Coordinates of C-alpha atoms and ligand atoms in Angstrom, one line a residue:
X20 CA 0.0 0.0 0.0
X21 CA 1.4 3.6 -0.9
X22 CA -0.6 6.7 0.6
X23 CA 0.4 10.3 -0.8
X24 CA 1.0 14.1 0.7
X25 CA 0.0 16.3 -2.1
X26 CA 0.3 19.7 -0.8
X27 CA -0.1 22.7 -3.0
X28 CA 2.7 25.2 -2.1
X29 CA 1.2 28.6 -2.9
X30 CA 1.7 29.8 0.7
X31 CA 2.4 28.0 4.2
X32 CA 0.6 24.9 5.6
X33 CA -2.6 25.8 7.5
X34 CA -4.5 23.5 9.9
X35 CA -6.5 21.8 7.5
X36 CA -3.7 20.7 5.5
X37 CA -2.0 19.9 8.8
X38 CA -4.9 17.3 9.5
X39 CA -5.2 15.8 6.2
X40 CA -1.2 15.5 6.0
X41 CA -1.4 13.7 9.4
X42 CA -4.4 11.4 8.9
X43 CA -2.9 10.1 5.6
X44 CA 0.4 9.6 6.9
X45 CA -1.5 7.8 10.1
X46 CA -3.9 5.3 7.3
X47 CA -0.4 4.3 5.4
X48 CA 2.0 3.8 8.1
X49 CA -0.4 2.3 10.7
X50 CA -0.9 -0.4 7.5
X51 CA 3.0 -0.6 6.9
X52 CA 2.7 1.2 3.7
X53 CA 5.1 3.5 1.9
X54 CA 4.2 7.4 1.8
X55 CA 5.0 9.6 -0.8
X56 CA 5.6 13.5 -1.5
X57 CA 4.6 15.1 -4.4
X58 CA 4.6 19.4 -4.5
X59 CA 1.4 20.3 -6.6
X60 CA 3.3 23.3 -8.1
X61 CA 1.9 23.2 -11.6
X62 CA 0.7 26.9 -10.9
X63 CA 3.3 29.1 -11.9
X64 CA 1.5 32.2 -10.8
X65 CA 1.0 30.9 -7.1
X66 CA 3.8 28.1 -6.9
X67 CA 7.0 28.9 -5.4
X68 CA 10.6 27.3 -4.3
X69 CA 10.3 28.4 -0.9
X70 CA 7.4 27.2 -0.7
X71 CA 7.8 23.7 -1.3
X72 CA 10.7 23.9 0.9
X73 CA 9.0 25.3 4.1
X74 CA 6.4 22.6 3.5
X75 CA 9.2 19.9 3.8
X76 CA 11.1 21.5 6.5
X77 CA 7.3 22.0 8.1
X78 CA 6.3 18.3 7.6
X79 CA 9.7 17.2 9.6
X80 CA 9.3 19.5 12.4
X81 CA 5.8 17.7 12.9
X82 CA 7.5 14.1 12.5
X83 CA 6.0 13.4 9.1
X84 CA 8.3 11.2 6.7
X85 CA 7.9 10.1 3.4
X86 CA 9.7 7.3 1.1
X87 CA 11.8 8.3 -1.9
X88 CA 12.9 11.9 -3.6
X89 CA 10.3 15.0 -3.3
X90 CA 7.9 14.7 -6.9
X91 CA 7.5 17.9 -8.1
X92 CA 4.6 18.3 -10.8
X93 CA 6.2 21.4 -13.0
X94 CA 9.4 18.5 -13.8
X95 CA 6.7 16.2 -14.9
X96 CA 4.9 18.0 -18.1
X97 CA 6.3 15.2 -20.6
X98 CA 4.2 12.8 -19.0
X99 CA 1.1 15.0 -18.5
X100 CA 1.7 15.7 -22.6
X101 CA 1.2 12.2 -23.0
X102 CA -2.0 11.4 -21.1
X103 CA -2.8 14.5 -22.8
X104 CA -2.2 12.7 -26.2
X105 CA -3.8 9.6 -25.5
X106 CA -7.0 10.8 -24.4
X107 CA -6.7 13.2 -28.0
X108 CA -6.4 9.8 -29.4
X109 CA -10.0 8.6 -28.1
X110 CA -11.8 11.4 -29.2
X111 CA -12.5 12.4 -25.6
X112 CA -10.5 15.9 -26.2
X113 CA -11.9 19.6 -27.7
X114 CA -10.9 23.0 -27.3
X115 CA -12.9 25.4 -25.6
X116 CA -13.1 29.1 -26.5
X117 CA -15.4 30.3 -24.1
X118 CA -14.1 33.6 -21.8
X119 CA -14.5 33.1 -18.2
X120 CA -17.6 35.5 -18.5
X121 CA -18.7 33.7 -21.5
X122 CA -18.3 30.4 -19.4
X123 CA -20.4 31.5 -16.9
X124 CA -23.0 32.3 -19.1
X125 CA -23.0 28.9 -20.5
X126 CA -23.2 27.0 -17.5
X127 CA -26.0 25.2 -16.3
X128 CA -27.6 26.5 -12.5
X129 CA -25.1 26.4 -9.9
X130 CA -24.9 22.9 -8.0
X131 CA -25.8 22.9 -4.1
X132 CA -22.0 23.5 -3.7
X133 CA -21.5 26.5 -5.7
X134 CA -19.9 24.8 -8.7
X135 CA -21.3 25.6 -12.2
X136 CA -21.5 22.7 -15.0
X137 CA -20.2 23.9 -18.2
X138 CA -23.3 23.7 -20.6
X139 CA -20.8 21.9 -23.5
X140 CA -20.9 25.0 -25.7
X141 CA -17.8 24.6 -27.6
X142 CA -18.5 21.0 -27.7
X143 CA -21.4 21.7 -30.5
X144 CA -18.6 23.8 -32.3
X145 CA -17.9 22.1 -35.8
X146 CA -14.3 21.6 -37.1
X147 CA -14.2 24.6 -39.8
X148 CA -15.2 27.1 -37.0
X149 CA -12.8 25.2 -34.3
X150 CA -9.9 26.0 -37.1
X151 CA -11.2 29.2 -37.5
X152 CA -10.3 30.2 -33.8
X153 CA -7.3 28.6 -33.4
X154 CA -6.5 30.9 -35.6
X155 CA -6.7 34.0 -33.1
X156 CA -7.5 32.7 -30.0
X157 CA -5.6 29.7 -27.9
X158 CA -8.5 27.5 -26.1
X159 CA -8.7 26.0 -23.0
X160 CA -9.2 21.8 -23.4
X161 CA -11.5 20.1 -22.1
X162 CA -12.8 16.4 -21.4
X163 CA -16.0 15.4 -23.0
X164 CA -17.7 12.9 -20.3
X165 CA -20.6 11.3 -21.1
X166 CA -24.0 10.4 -19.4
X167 CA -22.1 8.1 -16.7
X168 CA -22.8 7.4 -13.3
X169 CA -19.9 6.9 -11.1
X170 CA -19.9 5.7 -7.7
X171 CA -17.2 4.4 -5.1
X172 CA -17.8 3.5 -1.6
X173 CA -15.3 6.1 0.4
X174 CA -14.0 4.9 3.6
X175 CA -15.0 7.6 5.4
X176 CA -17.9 9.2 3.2
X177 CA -19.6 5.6 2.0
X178 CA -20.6 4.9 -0.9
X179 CA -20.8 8.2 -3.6
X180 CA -21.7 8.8 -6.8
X181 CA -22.1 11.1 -9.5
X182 CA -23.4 11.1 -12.9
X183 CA -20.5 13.1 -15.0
X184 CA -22.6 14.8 -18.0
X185 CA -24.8 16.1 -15.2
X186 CA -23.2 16.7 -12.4
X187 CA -19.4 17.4 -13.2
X188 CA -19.7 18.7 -17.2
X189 CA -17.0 19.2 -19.4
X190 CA -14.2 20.0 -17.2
X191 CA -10.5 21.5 -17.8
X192 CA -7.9 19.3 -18.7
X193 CA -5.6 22.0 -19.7
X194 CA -6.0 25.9 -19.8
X195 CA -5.6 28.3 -22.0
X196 CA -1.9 29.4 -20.9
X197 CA -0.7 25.8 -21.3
X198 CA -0.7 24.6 -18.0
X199 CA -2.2 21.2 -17.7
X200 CA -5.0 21.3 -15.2
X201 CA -5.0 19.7 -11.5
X202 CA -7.4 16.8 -12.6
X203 CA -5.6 15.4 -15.2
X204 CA -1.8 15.4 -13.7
X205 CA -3.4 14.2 -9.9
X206 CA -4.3 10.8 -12.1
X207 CA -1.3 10.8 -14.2
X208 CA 1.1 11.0 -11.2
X209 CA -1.2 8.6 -8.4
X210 CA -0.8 6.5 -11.4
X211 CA 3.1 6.8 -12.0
X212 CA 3.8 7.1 -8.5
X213 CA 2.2 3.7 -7.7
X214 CA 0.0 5.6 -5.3
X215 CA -2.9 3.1 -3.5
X216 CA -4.5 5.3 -1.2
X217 CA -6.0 8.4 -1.0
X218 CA -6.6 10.3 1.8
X219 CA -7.7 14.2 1.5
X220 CA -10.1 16.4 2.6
X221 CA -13.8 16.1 1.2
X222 CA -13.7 19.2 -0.1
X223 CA -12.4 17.1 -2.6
X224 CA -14.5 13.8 -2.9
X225 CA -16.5 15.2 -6.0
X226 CA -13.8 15.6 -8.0
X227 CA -13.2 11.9 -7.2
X228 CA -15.4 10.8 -9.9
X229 CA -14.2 12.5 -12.9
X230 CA -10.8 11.2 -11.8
X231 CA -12.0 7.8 -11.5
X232 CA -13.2 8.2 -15.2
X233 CA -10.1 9.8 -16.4
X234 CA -7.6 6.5 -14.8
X235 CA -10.6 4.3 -16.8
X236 CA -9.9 6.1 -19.7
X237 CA -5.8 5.9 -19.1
X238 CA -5.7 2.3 -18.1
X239 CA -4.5 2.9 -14.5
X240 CA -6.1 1.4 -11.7
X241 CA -8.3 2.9 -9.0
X242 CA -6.8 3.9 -5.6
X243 CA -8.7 3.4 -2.8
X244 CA -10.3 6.8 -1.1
X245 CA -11.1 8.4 2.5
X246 CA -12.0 11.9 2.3
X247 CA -11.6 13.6 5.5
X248 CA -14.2 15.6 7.4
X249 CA -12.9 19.4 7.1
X250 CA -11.6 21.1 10.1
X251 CA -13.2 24.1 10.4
X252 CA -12.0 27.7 12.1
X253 CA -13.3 28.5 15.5
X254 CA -16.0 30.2 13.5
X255 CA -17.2 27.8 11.4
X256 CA -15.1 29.3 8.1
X257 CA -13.3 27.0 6.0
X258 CA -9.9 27.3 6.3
X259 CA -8.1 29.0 3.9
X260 CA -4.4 30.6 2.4
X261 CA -5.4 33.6 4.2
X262 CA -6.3 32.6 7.6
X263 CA -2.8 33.5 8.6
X264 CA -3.7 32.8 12.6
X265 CA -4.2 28.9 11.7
X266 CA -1.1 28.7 9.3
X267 CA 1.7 26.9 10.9
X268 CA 3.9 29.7 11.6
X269 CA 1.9 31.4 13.7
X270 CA 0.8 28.4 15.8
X271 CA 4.5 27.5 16.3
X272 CA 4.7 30.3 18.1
X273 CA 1.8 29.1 20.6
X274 CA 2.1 24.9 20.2
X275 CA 5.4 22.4 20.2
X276 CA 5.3 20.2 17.5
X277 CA 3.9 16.9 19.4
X278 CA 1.1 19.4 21.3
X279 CA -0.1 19.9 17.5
X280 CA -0.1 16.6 16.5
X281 CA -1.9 16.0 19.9
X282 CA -4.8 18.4 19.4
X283 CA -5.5 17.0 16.2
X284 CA -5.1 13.4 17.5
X285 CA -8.1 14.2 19.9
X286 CA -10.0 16.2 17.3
X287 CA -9.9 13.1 15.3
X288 CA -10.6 10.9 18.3
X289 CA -7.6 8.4 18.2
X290 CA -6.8 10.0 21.8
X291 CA -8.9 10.9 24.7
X292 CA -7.2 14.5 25.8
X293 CA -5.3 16.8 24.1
X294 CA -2.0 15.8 25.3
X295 CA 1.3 16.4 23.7
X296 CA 2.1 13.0 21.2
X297 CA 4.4 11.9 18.0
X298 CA 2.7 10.9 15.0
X299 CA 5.0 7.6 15.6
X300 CA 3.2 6.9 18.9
X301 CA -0.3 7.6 17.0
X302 CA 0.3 4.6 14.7
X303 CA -0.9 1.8 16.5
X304 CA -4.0 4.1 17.3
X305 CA -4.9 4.8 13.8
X306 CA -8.1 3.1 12.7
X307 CA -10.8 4.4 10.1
X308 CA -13.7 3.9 12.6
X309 CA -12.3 6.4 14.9
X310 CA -12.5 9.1 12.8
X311 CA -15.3 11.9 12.9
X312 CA -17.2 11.9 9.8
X313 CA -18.7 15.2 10.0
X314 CA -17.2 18.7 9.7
X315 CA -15.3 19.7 12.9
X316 CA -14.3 22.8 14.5
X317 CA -11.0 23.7 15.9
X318 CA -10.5 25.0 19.4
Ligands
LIG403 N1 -2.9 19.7 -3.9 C1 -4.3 19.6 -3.4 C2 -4.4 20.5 -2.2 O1 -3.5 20.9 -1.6 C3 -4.6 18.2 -3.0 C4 -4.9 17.3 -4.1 C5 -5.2 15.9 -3.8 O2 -5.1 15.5 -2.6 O3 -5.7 15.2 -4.7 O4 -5.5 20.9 -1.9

């Protein structure tokens, strides 16, 4: 078994990622598996260097490992190029010319979560006026799903599904500035890096389908998945970049690395106070039925 930290370095760790890193490091080692690091830097605008390294340095203070050499997705474009081709090859591939205010124009009602499905617009386009475009403007590219239902049982979240024409649409597989979207190099690499568990937040399990599609579609197999209840701030915000008073620098200033890891040990109910403990001495407490499945403040 091989579990994965996929942090996004466009700015310090926060709580939240602090949690999911911890959990996921707890559902691999706790089953002798091998944990991997891969830096989700594909976003040149937001991705920096230091970044990625204060997440390592920040991910060793806690008493976090990981197997092998740091993956970092902006050396990895070849193989993203190639998915890329292969999925041009089954006709699953068009270009979409649509401005963001165009897109939002074009997308069906908002879903419960705030997420639009794009209406297929450019989909309907025919291949003189796709060539007539190309010719001035450069397109996003998007997958063409069809009328699918998906489901997966979650570990945490049970069993989930989604049917991808209606619930998902089209969706980015690389944007307009060349940059190959999150969906499509997440299933690349889990792929490459022999990755056989996922654990991350459930702000993520919907996107859980079209990736599931996208590794049918590629040939790779189908990791297993536990999305995490969210940790919430004290009141009741998602956490985000911005919340500098949950990011990890500031709480350094307040906690010691093992009184973290302890606090979020109890918030996920492996321990029965708050007290100061390694992530090594979590281990043989780690099991799924512990954890909370609903949303949870800090304190
Ligand atoms: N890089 C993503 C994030 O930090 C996580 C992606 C994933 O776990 O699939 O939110």
């Amino acid at each position: 078994m091989i579990g994965r930290f996929a942090p996004s370095p466009s700015g310090r760790m926060h709580l939240g990622n602090l949690w999911s890193c911890l959990l996921a490091w707890l559902a691999a080692r706790s089953a002798e598996g091998g944990m991997v690091l891969r830096l989700e830097d594909l976003d040149p605008d937001r991705c920096r260097q230091e970044y990625c390294d204060q997440i390592m340095r920040d991910l060793e203070w806690l008493g976090l490992d990981w197997d092998g050499v740091p993956v970092y997705q902006s050396r990895r474009t070849e193989l993203y190029r190639q998915a890329f081709h292969a999925l041009e090859q089954q006709d699953v591939i068009y270009p979409c010319f649509c401005t963001r205010a165009e897109r939002l124009a074009a997308s069906a009602p908002h879903r419960s979560d705030g997420v639009t499905v794009y209406s297929g617009r450019c989909r309907a386009l025919t291949q003189m006026e796709r060539e007539e475009l190309l010719q001035s403007r450069r397109p996003a590219w998007r997958a063409q799903v069809p009328e699918q239902e998906v489901a997966f049982t979650d570990m945490l979240q049970g069993v989930f599904s989604e049917n991808l024409a209606r619930d998902c649409g089209d969706f980015i597989l690389r944007r307009s500035d060349g940059v190959f979207a999150y969906q499509l190099a997440v299933v690349v690499d889990d792929g490459e890096m022999g990755v056989t568990q996922v654990v991350r937040g459930s702000d993520l399990l919907s996107s859980t389908p079209r990736q599931m599609w996208l590794q049918e579609r590629l040939d790779l197999p189908h990791p297993e998945y536990g999305h995490l209840s969210l940790l919430l701030a004290p009141d009741g915000r998602r956490l985000a970049k911005r919340d500098r008073d949950l990011e990890l620098g500031q709480l350094q200033e307040r906690f010691t690395a093992p009184e973290i890891v302890g606090r979020l040990a109890y918030t996920a109910n492996l321990i029965d106070r708050p007290e100061a403990v390694t992530p090594q001495e979590l281990i043989p407490l780690f099991s799924w039925e512990k954890l909370p499945q609903k949303d949870l403040v800090w304190v």
